XYZ file of C-alpha atoms in Angstrom:
609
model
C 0.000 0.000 0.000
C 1.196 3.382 -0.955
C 1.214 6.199 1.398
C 2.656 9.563 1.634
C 1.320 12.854 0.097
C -0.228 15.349 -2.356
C 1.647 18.303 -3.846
C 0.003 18.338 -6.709
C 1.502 17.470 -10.406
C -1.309 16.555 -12.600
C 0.423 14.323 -15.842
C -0.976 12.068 -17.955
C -3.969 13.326 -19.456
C -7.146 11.289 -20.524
C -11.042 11.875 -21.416
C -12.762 8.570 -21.237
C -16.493 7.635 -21.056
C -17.096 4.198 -18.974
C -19.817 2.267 -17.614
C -21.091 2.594 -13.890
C -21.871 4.940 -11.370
C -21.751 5.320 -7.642
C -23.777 3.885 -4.668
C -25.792 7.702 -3.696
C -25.612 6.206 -0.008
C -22.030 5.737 0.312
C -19.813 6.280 -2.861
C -18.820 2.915 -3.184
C -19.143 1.526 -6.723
C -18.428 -2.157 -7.594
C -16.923 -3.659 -10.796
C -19.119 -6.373 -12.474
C -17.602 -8.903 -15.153
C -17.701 -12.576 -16.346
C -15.357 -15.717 -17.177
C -14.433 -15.933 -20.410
C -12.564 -14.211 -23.263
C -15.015 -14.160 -26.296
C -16.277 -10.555 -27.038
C -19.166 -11.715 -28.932
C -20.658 -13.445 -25.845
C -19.939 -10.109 -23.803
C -21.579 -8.146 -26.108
C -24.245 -10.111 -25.915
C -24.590 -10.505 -22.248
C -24.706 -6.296 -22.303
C -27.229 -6.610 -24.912
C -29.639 -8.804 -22.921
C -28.702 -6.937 -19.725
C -28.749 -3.205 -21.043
C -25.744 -2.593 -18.998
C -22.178 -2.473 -19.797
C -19.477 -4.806 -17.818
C -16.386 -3.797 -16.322
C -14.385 -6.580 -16.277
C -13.657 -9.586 -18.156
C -12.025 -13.115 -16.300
C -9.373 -14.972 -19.054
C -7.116 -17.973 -18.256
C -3.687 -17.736 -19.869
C -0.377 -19.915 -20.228
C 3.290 -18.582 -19.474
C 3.967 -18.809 -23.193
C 0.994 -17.738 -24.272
C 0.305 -14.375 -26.440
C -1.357 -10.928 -24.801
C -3.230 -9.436 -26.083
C -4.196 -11.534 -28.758
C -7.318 -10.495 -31.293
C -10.144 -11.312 -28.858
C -8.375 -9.838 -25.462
C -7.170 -6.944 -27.607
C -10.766 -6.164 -28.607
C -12.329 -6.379 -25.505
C -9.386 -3.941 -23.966
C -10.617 -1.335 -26.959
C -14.185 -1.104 -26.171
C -13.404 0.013 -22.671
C -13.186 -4.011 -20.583
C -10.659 -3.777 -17.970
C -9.541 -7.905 -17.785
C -8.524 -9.843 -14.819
C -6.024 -12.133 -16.187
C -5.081 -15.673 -14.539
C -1.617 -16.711 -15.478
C -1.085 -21.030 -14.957
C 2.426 -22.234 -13.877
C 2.169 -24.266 -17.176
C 3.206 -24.201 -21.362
C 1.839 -25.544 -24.508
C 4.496 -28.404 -23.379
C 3.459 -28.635 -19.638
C 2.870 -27.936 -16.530
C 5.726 -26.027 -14.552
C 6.725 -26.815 -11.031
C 7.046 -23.644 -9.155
C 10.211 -23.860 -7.879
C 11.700 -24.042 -11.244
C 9.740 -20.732 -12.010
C 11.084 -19.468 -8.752
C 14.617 -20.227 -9.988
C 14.285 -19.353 -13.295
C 17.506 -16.961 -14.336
C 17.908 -14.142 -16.756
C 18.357 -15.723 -20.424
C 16.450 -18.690 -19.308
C 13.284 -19.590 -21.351
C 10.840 -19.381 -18.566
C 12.875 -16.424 -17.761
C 12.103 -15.639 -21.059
C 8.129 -16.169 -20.749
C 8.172 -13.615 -17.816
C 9.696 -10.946 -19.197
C 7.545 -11.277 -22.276
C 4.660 -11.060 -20.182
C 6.064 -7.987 -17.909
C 6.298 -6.092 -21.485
C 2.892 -7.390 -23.034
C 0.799 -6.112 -19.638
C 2.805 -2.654 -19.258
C 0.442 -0.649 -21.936
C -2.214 -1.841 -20.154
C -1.062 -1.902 -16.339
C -4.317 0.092 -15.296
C -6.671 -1.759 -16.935
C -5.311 -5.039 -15.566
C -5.869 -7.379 -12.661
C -3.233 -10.145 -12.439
C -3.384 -13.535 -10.651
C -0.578 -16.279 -10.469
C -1.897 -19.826 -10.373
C -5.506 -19.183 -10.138
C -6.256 -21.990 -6.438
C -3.011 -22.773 -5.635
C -3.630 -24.982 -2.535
C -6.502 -27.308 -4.936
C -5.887 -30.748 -4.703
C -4.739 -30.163 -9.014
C -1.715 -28.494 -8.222
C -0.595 -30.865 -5.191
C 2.474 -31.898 -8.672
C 3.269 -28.416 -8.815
C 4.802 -27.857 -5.196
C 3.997 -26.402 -1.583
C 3.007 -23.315 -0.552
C 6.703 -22.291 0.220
C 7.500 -22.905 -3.636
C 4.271 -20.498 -4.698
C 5.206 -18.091 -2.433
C 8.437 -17.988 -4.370
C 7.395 -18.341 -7.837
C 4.695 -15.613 -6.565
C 7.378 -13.413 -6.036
C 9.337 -13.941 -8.775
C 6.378 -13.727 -11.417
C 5.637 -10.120 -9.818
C 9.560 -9.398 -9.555
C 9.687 -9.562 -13.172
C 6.735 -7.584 -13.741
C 7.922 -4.468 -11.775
C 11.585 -4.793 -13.164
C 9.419 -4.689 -16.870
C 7.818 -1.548 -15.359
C 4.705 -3.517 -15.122
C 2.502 -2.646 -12.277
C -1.261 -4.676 -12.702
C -3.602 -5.008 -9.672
C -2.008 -8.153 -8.211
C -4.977 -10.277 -7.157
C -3.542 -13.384 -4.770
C -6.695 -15.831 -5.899
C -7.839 -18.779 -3.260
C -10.452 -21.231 -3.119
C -13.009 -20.161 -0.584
C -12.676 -23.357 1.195
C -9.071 -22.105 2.112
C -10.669 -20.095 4.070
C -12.941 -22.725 5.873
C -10.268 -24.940 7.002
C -8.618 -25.610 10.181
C -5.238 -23.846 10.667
C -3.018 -26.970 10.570
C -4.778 -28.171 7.010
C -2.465 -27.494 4.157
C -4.892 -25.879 2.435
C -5.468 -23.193 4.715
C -5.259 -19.388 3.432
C -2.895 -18.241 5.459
C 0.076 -20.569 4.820
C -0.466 -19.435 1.207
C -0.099 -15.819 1.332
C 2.943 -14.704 -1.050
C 3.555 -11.621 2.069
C 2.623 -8.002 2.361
C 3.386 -6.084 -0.192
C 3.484 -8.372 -2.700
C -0.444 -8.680 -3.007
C -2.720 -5.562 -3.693
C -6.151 -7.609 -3.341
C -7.179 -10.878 -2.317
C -9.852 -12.829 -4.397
C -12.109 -15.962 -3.545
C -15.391 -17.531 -5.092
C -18.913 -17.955 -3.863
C -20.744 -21.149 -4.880
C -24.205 -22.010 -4.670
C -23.984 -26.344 -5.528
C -27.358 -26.769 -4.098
C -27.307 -30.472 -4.572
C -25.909 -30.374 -8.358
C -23.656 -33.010 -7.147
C -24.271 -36.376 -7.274
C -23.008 -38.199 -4.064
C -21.697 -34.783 -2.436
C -23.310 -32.836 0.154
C -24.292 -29.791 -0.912
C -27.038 -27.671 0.423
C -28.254 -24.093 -0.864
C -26.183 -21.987 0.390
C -26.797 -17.775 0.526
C -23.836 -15.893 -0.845
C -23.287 -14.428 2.736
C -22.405 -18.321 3.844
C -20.182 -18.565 1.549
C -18.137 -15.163 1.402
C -18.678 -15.017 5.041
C -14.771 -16.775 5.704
C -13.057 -14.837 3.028
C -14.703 -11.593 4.371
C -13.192 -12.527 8.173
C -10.049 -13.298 6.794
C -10.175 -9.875 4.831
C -10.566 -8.366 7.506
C -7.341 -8.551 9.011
C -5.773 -6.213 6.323
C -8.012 -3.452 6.483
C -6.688 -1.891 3.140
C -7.277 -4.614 1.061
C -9.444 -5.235 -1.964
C -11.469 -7.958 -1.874
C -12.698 -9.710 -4.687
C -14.992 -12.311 -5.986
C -13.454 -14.488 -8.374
C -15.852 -16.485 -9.388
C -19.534 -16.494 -8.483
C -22.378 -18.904 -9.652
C -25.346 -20.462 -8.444
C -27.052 -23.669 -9.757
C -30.723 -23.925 -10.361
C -33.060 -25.390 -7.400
C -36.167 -24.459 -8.149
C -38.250 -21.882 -10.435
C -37.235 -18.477 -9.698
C -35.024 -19.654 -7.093
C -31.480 -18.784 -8.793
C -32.689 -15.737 -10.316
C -33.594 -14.490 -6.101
C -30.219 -15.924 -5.028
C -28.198 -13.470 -7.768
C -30.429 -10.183 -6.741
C -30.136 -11.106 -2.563
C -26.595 -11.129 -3.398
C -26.029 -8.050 -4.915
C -27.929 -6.767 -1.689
C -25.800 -8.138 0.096
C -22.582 -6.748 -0.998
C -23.448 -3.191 -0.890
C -24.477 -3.846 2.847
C -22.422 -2.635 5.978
C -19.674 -5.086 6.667
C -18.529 -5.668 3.252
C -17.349 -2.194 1.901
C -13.628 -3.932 1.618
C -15.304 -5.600 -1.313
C -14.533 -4.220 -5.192
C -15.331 -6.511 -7.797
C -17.175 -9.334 -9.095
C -17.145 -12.105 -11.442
C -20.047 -14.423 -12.850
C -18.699 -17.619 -13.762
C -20.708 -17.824 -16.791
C -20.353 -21.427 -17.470
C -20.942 -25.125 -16.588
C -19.504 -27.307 -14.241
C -17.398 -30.328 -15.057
C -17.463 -32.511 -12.460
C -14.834 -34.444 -14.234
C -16.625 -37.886 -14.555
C -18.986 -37.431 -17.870
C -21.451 -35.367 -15.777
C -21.837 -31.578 -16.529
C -24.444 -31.603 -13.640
C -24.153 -27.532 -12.325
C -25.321 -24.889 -14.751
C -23.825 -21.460 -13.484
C -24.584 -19.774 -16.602
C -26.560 -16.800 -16.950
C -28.910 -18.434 -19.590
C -30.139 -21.476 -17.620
C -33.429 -20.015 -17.100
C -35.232 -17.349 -18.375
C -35.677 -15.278 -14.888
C -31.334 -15.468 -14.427
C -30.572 -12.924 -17.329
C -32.577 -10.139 -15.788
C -31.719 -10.812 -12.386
C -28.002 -10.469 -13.285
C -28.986 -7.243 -15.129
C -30.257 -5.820 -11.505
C -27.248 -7.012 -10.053
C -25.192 -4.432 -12.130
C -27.254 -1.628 -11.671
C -27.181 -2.459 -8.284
C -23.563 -3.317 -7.610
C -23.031 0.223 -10.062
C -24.904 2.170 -7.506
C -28.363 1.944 -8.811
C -31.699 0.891 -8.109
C -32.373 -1.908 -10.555
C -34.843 -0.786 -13.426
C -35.054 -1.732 -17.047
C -32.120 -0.304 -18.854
C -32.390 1.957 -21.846
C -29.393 1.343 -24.294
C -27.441 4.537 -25.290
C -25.835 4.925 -28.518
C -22.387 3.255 -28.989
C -19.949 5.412 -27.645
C -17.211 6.122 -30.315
C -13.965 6.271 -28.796
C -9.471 6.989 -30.224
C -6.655 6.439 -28.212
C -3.400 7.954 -27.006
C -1.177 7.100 -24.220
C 1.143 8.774 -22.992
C 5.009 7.288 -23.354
C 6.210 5.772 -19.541
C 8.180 8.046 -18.111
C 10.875 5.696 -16.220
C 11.724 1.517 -16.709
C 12.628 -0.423 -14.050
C 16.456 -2.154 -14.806
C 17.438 -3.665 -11.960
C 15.835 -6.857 -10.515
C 14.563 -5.763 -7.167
C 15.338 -8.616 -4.075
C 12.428 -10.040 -2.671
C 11.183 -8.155 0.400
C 8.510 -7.298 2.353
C 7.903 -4.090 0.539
C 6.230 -3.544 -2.518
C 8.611 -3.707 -5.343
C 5.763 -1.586 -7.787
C 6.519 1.117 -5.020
C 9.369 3.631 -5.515
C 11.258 3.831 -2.147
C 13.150 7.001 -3.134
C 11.446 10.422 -1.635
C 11.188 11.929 -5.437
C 11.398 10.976 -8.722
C 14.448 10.344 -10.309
C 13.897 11.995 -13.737
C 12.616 15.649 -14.524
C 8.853 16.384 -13.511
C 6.409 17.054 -17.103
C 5.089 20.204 -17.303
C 1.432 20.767 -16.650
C 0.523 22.193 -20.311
C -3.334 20.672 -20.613
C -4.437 18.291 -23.279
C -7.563 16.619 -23.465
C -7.830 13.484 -25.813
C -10.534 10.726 -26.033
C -9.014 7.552 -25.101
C -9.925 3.684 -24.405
C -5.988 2.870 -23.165
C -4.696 1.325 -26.357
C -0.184 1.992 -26.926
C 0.236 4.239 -29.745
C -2.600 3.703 -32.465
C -6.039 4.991 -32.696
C -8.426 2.693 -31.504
C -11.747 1.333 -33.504
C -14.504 2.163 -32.782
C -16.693 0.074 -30.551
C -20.821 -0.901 -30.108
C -20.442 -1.047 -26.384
C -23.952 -0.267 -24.637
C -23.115 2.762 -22.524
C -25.096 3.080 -19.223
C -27.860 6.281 -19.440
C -27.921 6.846 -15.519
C -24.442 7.938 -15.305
C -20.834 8.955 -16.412
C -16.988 8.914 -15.997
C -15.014 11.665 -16.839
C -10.943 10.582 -16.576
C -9.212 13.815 -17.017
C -5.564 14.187 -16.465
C -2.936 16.756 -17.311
C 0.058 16.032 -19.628
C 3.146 17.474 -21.089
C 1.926 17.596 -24.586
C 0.990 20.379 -27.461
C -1.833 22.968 -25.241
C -5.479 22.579 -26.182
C -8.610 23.579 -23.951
C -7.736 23.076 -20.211
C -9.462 20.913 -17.932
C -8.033 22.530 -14.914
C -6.042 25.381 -14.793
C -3.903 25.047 -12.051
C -0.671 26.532 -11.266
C 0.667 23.583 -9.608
C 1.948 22.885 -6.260
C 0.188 26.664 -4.912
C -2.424 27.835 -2.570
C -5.322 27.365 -3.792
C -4.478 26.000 -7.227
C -7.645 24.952 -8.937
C -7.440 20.835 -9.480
C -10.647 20.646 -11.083
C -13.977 22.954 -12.258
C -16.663 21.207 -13.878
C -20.323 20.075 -13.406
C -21.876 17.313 -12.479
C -25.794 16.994 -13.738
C -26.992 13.792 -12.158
C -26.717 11.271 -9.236
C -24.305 8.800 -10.490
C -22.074 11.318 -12.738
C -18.370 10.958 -12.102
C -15.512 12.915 -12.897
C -11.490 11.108 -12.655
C -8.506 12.561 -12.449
C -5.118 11.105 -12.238
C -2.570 13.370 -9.736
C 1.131 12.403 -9.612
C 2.793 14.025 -6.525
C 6.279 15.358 -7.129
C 7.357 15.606 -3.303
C 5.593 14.012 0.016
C 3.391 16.278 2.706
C 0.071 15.868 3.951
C -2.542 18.400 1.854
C -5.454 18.962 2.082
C -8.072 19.147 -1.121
C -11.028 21.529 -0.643
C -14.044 20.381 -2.680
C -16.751 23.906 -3.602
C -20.088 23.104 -4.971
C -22.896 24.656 -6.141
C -26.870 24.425 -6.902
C -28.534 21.341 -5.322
C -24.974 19.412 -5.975
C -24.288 16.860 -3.190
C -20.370 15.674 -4.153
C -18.251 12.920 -2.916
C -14.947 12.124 -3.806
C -12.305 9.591 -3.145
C -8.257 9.104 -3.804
C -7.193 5.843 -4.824
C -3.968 4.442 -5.642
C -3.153 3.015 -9.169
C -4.115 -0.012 -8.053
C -7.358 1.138 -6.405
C -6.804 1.187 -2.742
C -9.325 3.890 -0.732
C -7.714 6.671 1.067
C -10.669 9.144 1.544
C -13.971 10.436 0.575
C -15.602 13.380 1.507
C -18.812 14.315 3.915
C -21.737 15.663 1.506
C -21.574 19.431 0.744
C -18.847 21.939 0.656
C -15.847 19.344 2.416
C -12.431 18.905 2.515
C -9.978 15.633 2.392
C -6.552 15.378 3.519
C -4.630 13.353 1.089
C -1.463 10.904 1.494
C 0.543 10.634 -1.694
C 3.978 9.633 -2.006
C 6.040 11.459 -4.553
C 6.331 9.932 -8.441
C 3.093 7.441 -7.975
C 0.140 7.751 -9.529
C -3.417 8.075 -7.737
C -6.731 8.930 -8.838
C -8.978 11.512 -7.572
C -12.801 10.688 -8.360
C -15.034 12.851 -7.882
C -19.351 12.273 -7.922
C -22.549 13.079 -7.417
C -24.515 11.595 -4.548
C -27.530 13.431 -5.923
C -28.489 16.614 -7.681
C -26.747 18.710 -10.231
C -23.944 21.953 -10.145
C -20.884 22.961 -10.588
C -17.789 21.666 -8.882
C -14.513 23.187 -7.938
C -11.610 21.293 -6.357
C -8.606 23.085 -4.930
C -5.109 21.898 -3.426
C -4.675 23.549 0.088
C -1.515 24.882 1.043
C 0.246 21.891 3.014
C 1.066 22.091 6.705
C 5.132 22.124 7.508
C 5.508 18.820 9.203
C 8.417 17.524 11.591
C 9.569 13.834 11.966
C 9.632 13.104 15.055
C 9.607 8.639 15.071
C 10.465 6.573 12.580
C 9.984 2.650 13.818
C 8.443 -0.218 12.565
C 5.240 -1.715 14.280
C 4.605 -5.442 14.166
C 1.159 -7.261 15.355
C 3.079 -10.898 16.252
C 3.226 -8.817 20.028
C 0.385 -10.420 22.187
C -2.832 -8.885 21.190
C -0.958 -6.935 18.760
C 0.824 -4.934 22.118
C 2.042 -1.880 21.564
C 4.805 -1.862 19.519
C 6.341 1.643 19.961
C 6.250 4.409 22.894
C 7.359 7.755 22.999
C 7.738 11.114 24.981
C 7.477 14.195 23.269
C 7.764 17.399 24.565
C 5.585 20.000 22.800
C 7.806 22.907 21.838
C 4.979 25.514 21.112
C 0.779 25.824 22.334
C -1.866 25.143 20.167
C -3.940 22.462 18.212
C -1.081 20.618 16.527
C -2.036 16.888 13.902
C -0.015 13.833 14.743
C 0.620 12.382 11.568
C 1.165 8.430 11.654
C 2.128 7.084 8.050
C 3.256 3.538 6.886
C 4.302 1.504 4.056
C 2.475 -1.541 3.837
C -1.041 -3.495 4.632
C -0.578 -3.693 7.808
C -3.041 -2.393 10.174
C -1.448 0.341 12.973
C -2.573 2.905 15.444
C -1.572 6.079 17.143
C -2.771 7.119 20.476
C -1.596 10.876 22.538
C -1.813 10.561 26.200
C -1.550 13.627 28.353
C 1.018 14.135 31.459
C -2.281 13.453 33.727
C -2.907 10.363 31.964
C -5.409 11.725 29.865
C -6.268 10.282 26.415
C -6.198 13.658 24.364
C -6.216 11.809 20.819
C -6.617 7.845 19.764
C -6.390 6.845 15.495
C -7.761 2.669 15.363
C -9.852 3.336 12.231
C -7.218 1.168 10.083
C -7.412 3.821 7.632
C -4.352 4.131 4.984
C -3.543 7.114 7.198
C -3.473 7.999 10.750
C -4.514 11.024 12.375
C -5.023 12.386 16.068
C -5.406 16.414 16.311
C -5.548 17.839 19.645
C -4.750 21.356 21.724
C -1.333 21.508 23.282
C 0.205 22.724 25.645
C 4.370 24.473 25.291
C 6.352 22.620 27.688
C 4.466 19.777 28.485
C 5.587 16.074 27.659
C 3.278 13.920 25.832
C 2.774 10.048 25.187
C 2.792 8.876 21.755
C 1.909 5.070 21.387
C 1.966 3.105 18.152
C 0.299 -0.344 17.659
C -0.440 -2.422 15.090
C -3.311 -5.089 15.370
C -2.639 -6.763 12.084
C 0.744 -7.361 9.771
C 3.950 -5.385 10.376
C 4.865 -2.194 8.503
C 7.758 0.381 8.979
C 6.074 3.717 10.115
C 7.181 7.630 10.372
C 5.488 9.708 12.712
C 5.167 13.822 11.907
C 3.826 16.228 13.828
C 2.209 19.566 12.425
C 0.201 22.647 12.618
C -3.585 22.664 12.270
């Protein structure tokens, strides 16, 4: 997990329309997608639906081709894909120890690099697994979980040194979950390590009874996720995902209930850590002649529309019957990377996708404004493409980029008081605005969000790989932002519900002091405190305790008076923490740090308010 902060560069410029829109209750939106890599049958799955899909599910080889002419269409009318790499060739399967200790020149080597270069265009637009199940009973030839771990690492080694940086989506069974801690199979012993892993995924069977000779009762989806969402739990700035999710028939009408109680489900307290979902649009083989379990979303008649609420719903709307737009007509640019990784990072704890310097090492881009319709293609313009586009609501990516000027999206001097980030409008609930910031030093800033008419705005910063660091209360609001210097985040910005303009401007940043830097590890008893402090307040006033660390783990920050006193405590979990409080010159303060869950290095600031 990336942390740090704004100071505002705005690079990379893009004007995109996708589908979706935003829950109005809590700005959460999830992705929606299904298994398999024929555009035809995605095209007609929006058809039938009247929705557009986010995301697309394809199995792939190490020596097999990306994109090829299906994946590469799918990419250009606006699919994001979550791609599942097997340790295996058109010759074999490959233990993973030999990927582990696969060297530079080698042909598996070979396949990695390949793939490191292939994803790059498309890092953003990519969610990337490594042996889809590792701990299934199919795999038991391929190694332990010691050699995954390491061929884990390697595979997403590779990828950063290629300058490579997908959503890296460590993919279980959700009986993993289940099991007892001493079973091989459990979760845990499979974990490739924080910061290696930037979501975890599971699936979410129904069988009811499709299997001869097993026991299988209907199951809700909430019995089924209910492990994986425990287990999530425990890193508190993780993505969850749904890999796979199907439900047999059981019954008339029964399946079609099952999908929309679902999708209720998941936009319900307790499961906000969740992001995306995948149908598993396809039938069971049991293995033994018997295709017994039909997941697809054509088994009955009442399943199609029920997965067509499920979008709207998991999108952030009330499911209706959707009208069709007209095919939104799209060209793409991309901007050329500005730095390539060269030298093969050592395995670590930290995440080798991000930079560990304090700055970037090559000249910052100017912030000359273009604006250029874009589905995220390398060089060429893209074709056109029939994609359904939603009528309920819209995204807007906008960035800022180095290239020839045309009409500005915002005109901001950057890295000043008040520079203006963004000023636009937003004219429905559900209309979305994106913009991708790149700071070019660290600090803790604040971003001051202005609206007007009935406009009720929220807006979030997420990391390039989608991890929530904010949103705002509705109305006129402010968020203070953690970026680290060179990386990429996006601000999104939304309507919860009417129409108006909207302003966003960068706050001048508070000076901040180190005071503690440490690192904080949760293998104490009851995740004890890890790291205490005195700290002598050298002036009066309300000062911010600024607690800031570098990977998943999950850390706290309490400020204690002389008396005893607890002036200020931080246990959201949040990417950030914060404790403001009044001060006193003179007097010596207790500063605690915990953490509950992982380990992480930490640096503690204090500032102004």
């Amino acid at each position: 997990m990336m942390r740090a902060v704004l100071t505002a560069l705005l690079v990379g410029a893009t004007v995109v329309a996708v589908p979706g829109a935003v829950d109005a209750q809590n700005g959460r939106r999830l992705d929606v997608g299904v298994s398999g890599g024929d555009p035809a049958r995605v095209a007609q799955i929006e058809g039938a639906i009247g929705q557009g899909l986010d995301v697309v599910r394809i199995f792939k080889r190490l020596d097999d081709r990306f994109p090829n002419a299906s994946e590469q269409r799918l990419l250009d009318s606006g699919h994001d894909l979550w791609i599942s790499i097997d340790s295996s060739t058109r010759a074999g399967r490959v233990r993973w120890r030999d990927l582990a200790n696969a060297a530079p020149g080698s042909a598996l080597h070979g396949h990695l690099t390949r793939w490191g270069d292939s994803i790059e265009p498309y890092e953003d637009r990519v969610h990337l697994t490594f042996q889809h199940e590792p701990e299934s009973r199919i795999n038991v030839a391929l190694g332990d979980a010691d050699d995954f771990i390491a061929a884990w690492r390697q595979v997403m080694t590779v990828m950063a040194e290629r300058g490579a940086q997908p959503n890296r989506a460590w993919t279980m069974t959700s009986y993993s979950f289940r099991v007892d801690q001493n079973d091989r199979r459990t979760a845990g012993r499979w974990y490739p390590g924080d910061g290696w892993v930037d979501a975890f995924g599971a699936a979410a069977y129904n069988w009811a009874g499709c299997r001869p000779g097993f026991n299988d009762p209907w199951r809700s989806a909430a019995e089924a996720l209910e492990p994986f969402r425990r287990f999530g739990a425990r890193y508190p700035g993780m993505e969850l995902m749904i890999s796979e999710l199907g439900s047999a028939e059981a019954g008339a009408g029964r399946k079609a209930r099952w999908i929309r109680e679902t999708a209720d489900l998941l936009v319900s307290p307790g499961y906000e850590q969740f992001s995306t979902v995948i149908w598993f649009n396809s039938v069971h083989d049991q293995r033994d002649g018997q295709n017994s379990c039909n997941w697809r979303l054509d088994s009955s008649p009442s399943v199609m529309p029920a997965f067509g609420d499920m979008v709207r719903t998991l999108h952030g709307r009330p499911p209706a019957a959707a009208v069709v737009a007209p095919p939104v007509t799209t060209t793409t640019t991309r901007p050329a990377p500005t730095t390539t990784s060269t030298t093969r990072p050592a395995p670590t704890t930290t995440n080798p996708r991000v930079p560990t310097t304090a700055a970037p090492t090559t000249a910052a881009p100017t912030t000359t404004t273009t604006v250029a319709p874009t589905t995220a293609a390398p060089t060429t313009a893209a074709p056109t493409t029939t994609r359904p586009a939603p009528t309920t609501s819209t995204t807007r990516r906008q960035t800022t980029t180095s290239a020839a000027p045309a009409a500005p999206v915002a005109a901001a001097p950057a890295r000043s008081a008040g520079s203006l980030l963004l000023s636009d409008r937003l004219d429905r609930s559900g209309d979305r605005i994106e913009i991708e910031l790149t700071a070019d030093t660290t600090g803790l800033h604040r971003l001051d969000l202005l609206t007007g008419g009935s406009l009720d705005a929220g807006a979030s910063v997420r990391g390039s790989f989608g991890h929530f660091v904010a949103a705002t209360a509705p109305g006129d609001s402010s968020i203070m932002v953690p970026l680290e210097a060179g990386v990429t985040r996006r601000l999104a910005v939304w309507s919860r519900s009417g129409s108006g303009s909207i302003d966003v401007r960068l706050a001048s940043p508070a000076d901040q002091t180190t005071i503690r830097s440490g690192r904080a590890d949760a293998s104490g008893t009851n995740g004890a405190v890890s790291q205490t402090m005195r700290w002598t307040a050298d002036r009066s006033g309300p000062t911010r305790f600024v607690l800031d660390w570098s990977t998943t783990a999950d850390l706290h920050l309490r400020v204690t008076a002389p008396d005893g006193t607890v002036i200020g405590e931080d246990r959201s979990g949040n990417d950030l923490a914060l404790v403001e409080a009044d001060l006193v010159a003179g007097r010596r303060y207790t500063v605690e740090i915990w953490a509950t869950a992982g380990a992480s290095s930490f640096q503690l600031s204090v500032a102004d308010n």
